[in-house]
Short mmCIF file of N, CA and C in Angstrom, two decimals:
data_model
loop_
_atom_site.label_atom_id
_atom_site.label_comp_id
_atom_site.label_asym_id
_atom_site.label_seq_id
_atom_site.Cartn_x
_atom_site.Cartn_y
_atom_site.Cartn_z
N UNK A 1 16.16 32.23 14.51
CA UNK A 1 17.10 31.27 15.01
C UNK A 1 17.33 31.51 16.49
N UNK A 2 17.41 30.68 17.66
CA UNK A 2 17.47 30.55 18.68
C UNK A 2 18.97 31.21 18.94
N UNK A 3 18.80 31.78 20.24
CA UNK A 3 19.99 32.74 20.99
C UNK A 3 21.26 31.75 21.43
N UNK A 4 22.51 32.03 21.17
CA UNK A 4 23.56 30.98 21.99
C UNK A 4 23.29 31.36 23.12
N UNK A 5 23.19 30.49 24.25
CA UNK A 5 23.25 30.89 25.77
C UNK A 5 22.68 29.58 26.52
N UNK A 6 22.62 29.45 27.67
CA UNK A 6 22.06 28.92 28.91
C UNK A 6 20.33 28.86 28.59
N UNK A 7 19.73 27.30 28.63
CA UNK A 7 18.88 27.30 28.62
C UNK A 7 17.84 27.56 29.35
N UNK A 8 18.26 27.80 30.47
CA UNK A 8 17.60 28.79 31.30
C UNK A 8 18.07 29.80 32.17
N UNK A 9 17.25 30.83 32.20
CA UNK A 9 17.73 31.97 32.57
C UNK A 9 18.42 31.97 33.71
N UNK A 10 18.05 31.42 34.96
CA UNK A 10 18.85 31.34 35.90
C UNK A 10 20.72 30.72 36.24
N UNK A 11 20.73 29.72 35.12
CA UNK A 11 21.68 29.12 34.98
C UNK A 11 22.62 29.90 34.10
N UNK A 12 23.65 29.68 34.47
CA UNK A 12 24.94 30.24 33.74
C UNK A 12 25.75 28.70 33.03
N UNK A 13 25.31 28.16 32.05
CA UNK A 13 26.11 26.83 31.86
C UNK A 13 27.61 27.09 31.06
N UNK A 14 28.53 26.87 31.68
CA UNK A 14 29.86 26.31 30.83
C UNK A 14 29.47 26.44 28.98
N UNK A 15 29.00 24.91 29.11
CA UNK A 15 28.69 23.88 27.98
C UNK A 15 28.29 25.06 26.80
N UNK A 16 29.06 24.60 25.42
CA UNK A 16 28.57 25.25 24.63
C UNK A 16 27.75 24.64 23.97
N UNK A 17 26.71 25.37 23.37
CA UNK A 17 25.32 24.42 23.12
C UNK A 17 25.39 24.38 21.54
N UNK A 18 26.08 25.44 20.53
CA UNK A 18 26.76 25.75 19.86
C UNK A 18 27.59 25.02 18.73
N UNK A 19 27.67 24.17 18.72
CA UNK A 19 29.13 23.63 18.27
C UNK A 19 29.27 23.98 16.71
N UNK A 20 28.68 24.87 16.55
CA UNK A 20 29.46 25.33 14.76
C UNK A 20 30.10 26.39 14.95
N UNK A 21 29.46 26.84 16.24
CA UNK A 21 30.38 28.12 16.55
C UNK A 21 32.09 28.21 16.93
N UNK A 22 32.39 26.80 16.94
CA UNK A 22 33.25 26.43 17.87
C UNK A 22 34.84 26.69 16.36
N UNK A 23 35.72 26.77 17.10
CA UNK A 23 36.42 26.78 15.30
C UNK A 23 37.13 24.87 15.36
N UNK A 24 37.80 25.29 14.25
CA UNK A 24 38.27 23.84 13.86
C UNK A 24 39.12 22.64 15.05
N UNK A 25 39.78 23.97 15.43
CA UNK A 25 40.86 23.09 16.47
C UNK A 25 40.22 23.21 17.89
N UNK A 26 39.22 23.97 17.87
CA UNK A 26 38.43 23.09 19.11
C UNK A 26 37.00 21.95 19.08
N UNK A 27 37.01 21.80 18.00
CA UNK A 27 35.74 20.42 17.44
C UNK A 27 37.10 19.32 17.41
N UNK A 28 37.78 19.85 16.77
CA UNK A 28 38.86 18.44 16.88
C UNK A 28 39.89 17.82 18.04
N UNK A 29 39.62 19.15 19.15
CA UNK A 29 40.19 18.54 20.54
C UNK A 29 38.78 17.74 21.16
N UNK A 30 37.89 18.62 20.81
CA UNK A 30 36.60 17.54 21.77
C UNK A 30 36.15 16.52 20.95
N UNK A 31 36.58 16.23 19.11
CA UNK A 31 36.65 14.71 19.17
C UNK A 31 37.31 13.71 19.94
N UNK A 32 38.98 14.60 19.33
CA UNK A 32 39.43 13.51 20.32
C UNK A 32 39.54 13.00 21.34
N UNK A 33 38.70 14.08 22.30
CA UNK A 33 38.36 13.55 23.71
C UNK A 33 37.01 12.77 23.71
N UNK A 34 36.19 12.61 23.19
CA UNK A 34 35.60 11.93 22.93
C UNK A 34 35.83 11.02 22.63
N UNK A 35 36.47 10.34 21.70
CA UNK A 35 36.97 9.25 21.25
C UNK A 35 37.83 8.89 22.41
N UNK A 36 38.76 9.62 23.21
CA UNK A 36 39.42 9.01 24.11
C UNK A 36 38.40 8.53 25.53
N UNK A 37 37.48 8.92 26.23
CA UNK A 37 36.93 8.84 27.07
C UNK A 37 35.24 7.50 26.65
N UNK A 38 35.55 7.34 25.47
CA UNK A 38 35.28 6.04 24.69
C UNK A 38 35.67 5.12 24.99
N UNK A 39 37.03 5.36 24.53
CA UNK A 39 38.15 3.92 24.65
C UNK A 39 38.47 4.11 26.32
N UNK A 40 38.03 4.76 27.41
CA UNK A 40 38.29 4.04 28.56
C UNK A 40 37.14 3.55 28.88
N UNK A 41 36.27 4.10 28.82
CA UNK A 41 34.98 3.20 29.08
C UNK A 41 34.91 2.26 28.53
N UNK A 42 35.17 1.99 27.33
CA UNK A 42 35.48 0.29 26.73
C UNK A 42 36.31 -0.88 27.30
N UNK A 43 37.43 0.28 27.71
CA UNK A 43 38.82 -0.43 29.04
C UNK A 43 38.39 -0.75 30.26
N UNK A 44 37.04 0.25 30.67
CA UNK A 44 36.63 -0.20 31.34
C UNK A 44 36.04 -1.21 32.34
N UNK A 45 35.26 -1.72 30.68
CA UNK A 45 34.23 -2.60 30.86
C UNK A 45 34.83 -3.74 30.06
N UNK A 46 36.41 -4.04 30.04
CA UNK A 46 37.04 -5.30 29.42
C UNK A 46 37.14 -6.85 30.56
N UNK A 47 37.21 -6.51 31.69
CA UNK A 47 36.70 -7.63 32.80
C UNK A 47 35.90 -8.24 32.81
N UNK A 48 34.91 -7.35 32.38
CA UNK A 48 33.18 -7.93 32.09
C UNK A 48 33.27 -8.91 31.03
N UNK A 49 34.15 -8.18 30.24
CA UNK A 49 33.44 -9.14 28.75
C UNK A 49 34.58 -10.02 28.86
N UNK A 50 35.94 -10.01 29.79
CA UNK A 50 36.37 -11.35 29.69
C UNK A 50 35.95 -12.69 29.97
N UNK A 51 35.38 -12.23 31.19
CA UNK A 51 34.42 -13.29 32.27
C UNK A 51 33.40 -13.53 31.04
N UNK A 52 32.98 -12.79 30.17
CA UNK A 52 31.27 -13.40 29.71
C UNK A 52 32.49 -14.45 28.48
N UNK A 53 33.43 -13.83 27.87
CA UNK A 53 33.72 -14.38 26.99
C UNK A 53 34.57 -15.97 26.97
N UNK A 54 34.90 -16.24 28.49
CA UNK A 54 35.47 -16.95 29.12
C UNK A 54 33.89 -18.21 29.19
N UNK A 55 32.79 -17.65 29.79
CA UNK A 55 32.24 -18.44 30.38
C UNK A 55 31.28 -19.10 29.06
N UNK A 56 31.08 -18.29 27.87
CA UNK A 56 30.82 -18.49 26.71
C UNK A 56 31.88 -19.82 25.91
N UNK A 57 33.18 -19.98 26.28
CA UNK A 57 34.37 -20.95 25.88
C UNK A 57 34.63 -20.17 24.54
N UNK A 58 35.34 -18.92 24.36
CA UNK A 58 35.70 -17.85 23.38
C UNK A 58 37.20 -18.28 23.46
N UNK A 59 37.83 -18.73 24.15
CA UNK A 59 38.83 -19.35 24.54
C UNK A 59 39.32 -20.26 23.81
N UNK A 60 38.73 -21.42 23.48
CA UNK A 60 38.39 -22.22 22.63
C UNK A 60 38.52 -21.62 21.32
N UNK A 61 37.56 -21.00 21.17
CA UNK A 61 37.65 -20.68 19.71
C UNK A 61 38.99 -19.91 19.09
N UNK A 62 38.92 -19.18 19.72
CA UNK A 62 40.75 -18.50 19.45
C UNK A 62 41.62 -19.90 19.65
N UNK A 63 41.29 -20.73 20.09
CA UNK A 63 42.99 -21.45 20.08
C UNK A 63 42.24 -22.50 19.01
N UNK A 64 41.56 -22.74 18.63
CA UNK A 64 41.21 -23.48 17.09
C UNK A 64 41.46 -22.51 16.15
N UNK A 65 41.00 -21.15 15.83
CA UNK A 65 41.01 -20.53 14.60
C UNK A 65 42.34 -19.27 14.93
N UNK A 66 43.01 -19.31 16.13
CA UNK A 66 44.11 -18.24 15.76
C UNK A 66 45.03 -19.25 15.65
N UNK A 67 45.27 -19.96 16.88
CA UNK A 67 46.74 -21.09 17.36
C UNK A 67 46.48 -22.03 16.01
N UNK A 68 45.98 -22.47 16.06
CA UNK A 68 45.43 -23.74 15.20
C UNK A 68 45.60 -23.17 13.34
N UNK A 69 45.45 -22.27 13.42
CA UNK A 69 45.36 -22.01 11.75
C UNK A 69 44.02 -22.25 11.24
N UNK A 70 42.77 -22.40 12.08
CA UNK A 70 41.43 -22.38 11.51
C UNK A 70 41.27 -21.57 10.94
N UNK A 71 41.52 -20.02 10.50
CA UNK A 71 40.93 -19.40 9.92
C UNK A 71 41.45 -19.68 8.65
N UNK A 72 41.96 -20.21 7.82
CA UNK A 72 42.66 -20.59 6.63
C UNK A 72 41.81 -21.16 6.03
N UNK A 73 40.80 -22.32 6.63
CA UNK A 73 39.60 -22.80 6.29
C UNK A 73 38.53 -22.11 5.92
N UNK A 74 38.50 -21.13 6.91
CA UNK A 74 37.08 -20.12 7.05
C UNK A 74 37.62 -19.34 5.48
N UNK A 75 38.50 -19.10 5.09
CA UNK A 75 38.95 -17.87 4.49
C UNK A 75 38.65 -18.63 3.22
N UNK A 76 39.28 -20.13 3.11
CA UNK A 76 38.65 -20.47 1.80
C UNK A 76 37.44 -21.06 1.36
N UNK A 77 36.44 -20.94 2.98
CA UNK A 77 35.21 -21.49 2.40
C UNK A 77 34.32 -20.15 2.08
N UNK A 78 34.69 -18.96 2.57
CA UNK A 78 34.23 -17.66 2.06
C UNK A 78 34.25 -17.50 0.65
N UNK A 79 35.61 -17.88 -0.09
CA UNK A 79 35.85 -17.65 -0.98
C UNK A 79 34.65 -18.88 -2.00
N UNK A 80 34.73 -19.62 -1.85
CA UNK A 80 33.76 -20.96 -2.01
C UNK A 80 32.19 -20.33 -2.08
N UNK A 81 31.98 -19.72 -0.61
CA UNK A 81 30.70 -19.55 -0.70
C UNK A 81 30.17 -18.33 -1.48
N UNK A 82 31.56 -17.43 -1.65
CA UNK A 82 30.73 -16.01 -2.82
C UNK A 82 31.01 -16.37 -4.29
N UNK A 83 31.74 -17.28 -4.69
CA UNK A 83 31.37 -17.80 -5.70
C UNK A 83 30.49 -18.72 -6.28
N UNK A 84 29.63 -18.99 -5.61
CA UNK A 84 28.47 -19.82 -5.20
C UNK A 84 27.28 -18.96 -5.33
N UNK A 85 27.66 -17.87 -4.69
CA UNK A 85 26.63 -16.99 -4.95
C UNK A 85 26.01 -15.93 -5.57
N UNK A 86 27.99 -15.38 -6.42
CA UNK A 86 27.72 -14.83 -7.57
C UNK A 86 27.02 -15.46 -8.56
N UNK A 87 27.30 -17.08 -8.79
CA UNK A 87 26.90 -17.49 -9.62
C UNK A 87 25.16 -18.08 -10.06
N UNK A 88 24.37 -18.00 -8.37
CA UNK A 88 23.30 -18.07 -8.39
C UNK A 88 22.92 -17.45 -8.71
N UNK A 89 22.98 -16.06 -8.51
CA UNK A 89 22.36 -14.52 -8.83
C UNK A 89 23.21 -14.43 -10.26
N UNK A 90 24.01 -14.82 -10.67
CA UNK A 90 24.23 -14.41 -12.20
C UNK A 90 23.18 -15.25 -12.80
N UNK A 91 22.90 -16.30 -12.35
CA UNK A 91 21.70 -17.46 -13.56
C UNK A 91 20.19 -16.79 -13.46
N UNK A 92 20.18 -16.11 -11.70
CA UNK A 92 19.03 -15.07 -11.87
C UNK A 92 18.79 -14.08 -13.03
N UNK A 93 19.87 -13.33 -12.95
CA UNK A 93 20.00 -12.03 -13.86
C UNK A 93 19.99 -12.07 -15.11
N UNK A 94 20.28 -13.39 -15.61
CA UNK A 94 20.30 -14.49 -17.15
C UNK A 94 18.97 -14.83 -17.28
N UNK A 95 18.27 -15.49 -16.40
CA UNK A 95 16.72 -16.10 -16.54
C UNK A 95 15.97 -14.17 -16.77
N UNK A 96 16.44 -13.26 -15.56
CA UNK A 96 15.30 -12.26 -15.33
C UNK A 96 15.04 -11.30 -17.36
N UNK A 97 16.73 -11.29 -17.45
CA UNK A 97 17.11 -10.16 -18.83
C UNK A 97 16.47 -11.49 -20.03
N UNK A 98 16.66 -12.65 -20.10
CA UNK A 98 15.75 -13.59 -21.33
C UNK A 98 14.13 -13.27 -20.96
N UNK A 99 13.76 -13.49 -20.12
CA UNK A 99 12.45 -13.18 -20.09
C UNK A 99 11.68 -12.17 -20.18
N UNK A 100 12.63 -11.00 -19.87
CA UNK A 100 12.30 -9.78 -20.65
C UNK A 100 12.56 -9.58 -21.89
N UNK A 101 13.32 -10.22 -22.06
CA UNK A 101 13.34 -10.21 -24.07
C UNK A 101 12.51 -11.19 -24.54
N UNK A 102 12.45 -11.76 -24.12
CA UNK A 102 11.11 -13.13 -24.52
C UNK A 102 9.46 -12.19 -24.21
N UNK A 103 9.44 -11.37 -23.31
CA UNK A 103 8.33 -11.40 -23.22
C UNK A 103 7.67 -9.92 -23.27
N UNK A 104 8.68 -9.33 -23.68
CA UNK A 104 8.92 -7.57 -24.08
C UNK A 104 7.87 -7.17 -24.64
N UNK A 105 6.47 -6.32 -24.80
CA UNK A 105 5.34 -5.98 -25.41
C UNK A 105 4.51 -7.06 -25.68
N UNK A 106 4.56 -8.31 -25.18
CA UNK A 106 3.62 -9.13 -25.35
C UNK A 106 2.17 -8.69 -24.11
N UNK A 107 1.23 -8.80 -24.64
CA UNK A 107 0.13 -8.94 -23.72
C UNK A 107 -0.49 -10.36 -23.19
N UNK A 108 -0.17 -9.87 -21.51
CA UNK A 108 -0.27 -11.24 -21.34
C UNK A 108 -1.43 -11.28 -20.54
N UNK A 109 -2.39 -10.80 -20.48
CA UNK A 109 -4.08 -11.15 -20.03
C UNK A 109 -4.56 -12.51 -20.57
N UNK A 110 -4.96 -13.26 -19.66
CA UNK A 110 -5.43 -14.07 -20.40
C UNK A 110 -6.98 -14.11 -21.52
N UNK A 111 -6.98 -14.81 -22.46
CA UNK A 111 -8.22 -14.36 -23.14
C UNK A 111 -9.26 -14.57 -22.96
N UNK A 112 -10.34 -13.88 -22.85
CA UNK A 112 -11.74 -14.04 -22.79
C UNK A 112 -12.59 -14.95 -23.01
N UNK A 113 -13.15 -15.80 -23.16
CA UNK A 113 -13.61 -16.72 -23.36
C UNK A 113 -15.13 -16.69 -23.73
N UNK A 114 -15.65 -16.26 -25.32
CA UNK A 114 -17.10 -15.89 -25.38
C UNK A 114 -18.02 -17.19 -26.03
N UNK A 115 -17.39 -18.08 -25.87
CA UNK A 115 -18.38 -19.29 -26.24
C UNK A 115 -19.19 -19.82 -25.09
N UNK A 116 -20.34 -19.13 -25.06
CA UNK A 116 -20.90 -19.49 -23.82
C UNK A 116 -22.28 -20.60 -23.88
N UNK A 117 -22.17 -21.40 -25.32
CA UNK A 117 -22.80 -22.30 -25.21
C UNK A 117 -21.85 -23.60 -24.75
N UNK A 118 -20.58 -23.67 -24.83
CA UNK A 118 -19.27 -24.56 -24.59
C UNK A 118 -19.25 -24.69 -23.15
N UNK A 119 -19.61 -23.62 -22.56
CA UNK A 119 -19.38 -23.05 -20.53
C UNK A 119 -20.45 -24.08 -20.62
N UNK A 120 -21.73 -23.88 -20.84
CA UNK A 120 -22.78 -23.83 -20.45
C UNK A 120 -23.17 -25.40 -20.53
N UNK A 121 -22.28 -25.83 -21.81
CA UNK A 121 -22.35 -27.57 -21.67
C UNK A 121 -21.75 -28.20 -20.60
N UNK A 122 -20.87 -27.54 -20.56
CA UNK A 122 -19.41 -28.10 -19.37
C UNK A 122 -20.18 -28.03 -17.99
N UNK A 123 -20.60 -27.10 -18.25
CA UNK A 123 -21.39 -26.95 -16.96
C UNK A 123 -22.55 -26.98 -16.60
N UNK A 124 -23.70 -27.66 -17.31
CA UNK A 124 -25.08 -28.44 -17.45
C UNK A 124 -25.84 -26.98 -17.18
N UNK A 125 -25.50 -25.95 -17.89
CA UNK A 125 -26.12 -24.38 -17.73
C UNK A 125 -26.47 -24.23 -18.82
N UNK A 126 -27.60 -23.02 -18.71
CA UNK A 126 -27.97 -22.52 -20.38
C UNK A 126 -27.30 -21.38 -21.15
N UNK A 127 -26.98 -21.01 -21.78
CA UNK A 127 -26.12 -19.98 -22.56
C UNK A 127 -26.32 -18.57 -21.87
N UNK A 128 -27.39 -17.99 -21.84
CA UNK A 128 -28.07 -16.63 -20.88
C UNK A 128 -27.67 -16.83 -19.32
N UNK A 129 -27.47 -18.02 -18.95
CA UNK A 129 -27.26 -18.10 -17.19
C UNK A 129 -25.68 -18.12 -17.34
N UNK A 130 -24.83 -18.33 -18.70
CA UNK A 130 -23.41 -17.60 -18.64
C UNK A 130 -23.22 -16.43 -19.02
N UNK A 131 -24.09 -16.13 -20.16
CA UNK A 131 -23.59 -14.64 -20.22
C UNK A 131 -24.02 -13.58 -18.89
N UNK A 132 -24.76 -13.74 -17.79
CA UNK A 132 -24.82 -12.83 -16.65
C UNK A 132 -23.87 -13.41 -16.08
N UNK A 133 -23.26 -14.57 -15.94
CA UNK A 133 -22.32 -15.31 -15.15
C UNK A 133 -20.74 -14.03 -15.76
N UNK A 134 -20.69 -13.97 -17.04
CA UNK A 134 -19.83 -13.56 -17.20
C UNK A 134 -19.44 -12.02 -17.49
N UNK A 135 -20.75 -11.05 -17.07
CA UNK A 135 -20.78 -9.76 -16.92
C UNK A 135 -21.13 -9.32 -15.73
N UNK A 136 -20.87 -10.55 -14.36
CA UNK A 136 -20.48 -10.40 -12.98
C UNK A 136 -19.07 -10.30 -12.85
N UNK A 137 -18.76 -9.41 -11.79
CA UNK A 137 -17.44 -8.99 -11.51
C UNK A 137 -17.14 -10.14 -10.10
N UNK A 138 -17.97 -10.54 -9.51
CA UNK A 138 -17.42 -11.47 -8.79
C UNK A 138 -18.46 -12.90 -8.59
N UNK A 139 -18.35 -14.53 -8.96
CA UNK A 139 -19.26 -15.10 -8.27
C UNK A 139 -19.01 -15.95 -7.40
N UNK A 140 -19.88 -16.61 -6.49
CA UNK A 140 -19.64 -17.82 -5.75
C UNK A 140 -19.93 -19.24 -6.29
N UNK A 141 -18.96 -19.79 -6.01
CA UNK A 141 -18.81 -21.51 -6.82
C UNK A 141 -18.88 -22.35 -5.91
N UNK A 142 -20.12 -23.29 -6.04
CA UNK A 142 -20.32 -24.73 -5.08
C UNK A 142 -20.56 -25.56 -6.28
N UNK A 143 -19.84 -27.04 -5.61
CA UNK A 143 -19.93 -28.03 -7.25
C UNK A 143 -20.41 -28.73 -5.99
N UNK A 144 -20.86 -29.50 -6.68
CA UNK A 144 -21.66 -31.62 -6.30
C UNK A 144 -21.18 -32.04 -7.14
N UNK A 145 -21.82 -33.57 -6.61
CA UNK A 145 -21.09 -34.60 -8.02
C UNK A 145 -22.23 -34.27 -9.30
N UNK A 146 -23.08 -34.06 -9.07
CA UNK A 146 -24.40 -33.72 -10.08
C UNK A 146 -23.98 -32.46 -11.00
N UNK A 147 -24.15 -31.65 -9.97
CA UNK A 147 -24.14 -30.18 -10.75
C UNK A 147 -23.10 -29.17 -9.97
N UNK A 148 -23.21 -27.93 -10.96
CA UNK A 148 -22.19 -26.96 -10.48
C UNK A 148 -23.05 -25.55 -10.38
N UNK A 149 -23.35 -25.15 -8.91
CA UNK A 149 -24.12 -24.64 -8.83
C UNK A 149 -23.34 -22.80 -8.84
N UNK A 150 -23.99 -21.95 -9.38
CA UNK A 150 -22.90 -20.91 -9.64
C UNK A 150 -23.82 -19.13 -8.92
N UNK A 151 -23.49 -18.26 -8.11
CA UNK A 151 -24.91 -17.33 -7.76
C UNK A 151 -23.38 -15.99 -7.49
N UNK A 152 -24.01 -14.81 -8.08
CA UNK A 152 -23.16 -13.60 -8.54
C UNK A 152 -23.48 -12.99 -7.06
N UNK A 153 -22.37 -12.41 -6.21
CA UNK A 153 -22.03 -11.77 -5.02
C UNK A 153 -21.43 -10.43 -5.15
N UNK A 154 -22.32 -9.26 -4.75
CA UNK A 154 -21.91 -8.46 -4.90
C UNK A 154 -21.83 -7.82 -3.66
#
């Protein structure tokens, strides 16, 4: 574990680099100076954001939703809109839990299809040019109006 001290030798720093070393009531004076030297830099920089909030018309909006009583609206269309949305996601959670009981250990691959004189009509092919058709793992398909021409890509 690394030495408490000055990260370099020449320097003698104040700063403790430390801070578990520190006991309780001095982590909790340099929060709260922290936190205080926060809130002036925030006090700081409140001119700034009047001007942006001014030139934005924030002005406006406070005297519709504070003066005005707008937020009374907002408050009951919140209420409006999460019941709206409990209730979408409850018809979710209704459709998701039926369909898992509907469809709980079923196998759902579709089935194989070994009538390959049936392919082979459908598709003006001979029975042997489906069964390689169908112990290819991948093929390429071009149709015409005539024929359906079919060639295994590997």
């Amino acid at each position: 574990m690394e030495k408490s001290g000055p990260r370099h030798i020449a320097m003698k720093s104040p700063i403790i680099e430390r801070s578990d070393l520190q006991s309780p009531r001095q982590r909790t004076l340099s929060g709260a100076l922290t936190l205080a030297f926060w809130a002036l830099w925030f006090y700081l920089w409140l001119p700034v954001l009047a001007l942006l909030a001014w030139a934005l018309g924030v002005q406006q909006a406070f005297k519709y939703m504070v003066v005005l009583g707008g937020y009374h609206e907002v408050i009951r269309l919140l209420g409006l809109y999460s019941l709206i949305i409990l209730l979408l996601g409850g018809g979710l959670v209704l459709w998701a839990s039926y369909n898992i009981i509907r469809f709980h250990g079923v196998e759902r691959a579709p089935p194989t299809c070994h009538h390959a004189i049936e392919i082979g009509r459908d598709f003006g092919q001979d029975p042997k040019s489906v069964a390689r058709w169908q112990s290819e793992h991948r093929l390429y398909v071009t149709t015409t109006r005539r024929a359906v021409s079919l060639a295994s890509k590997y």
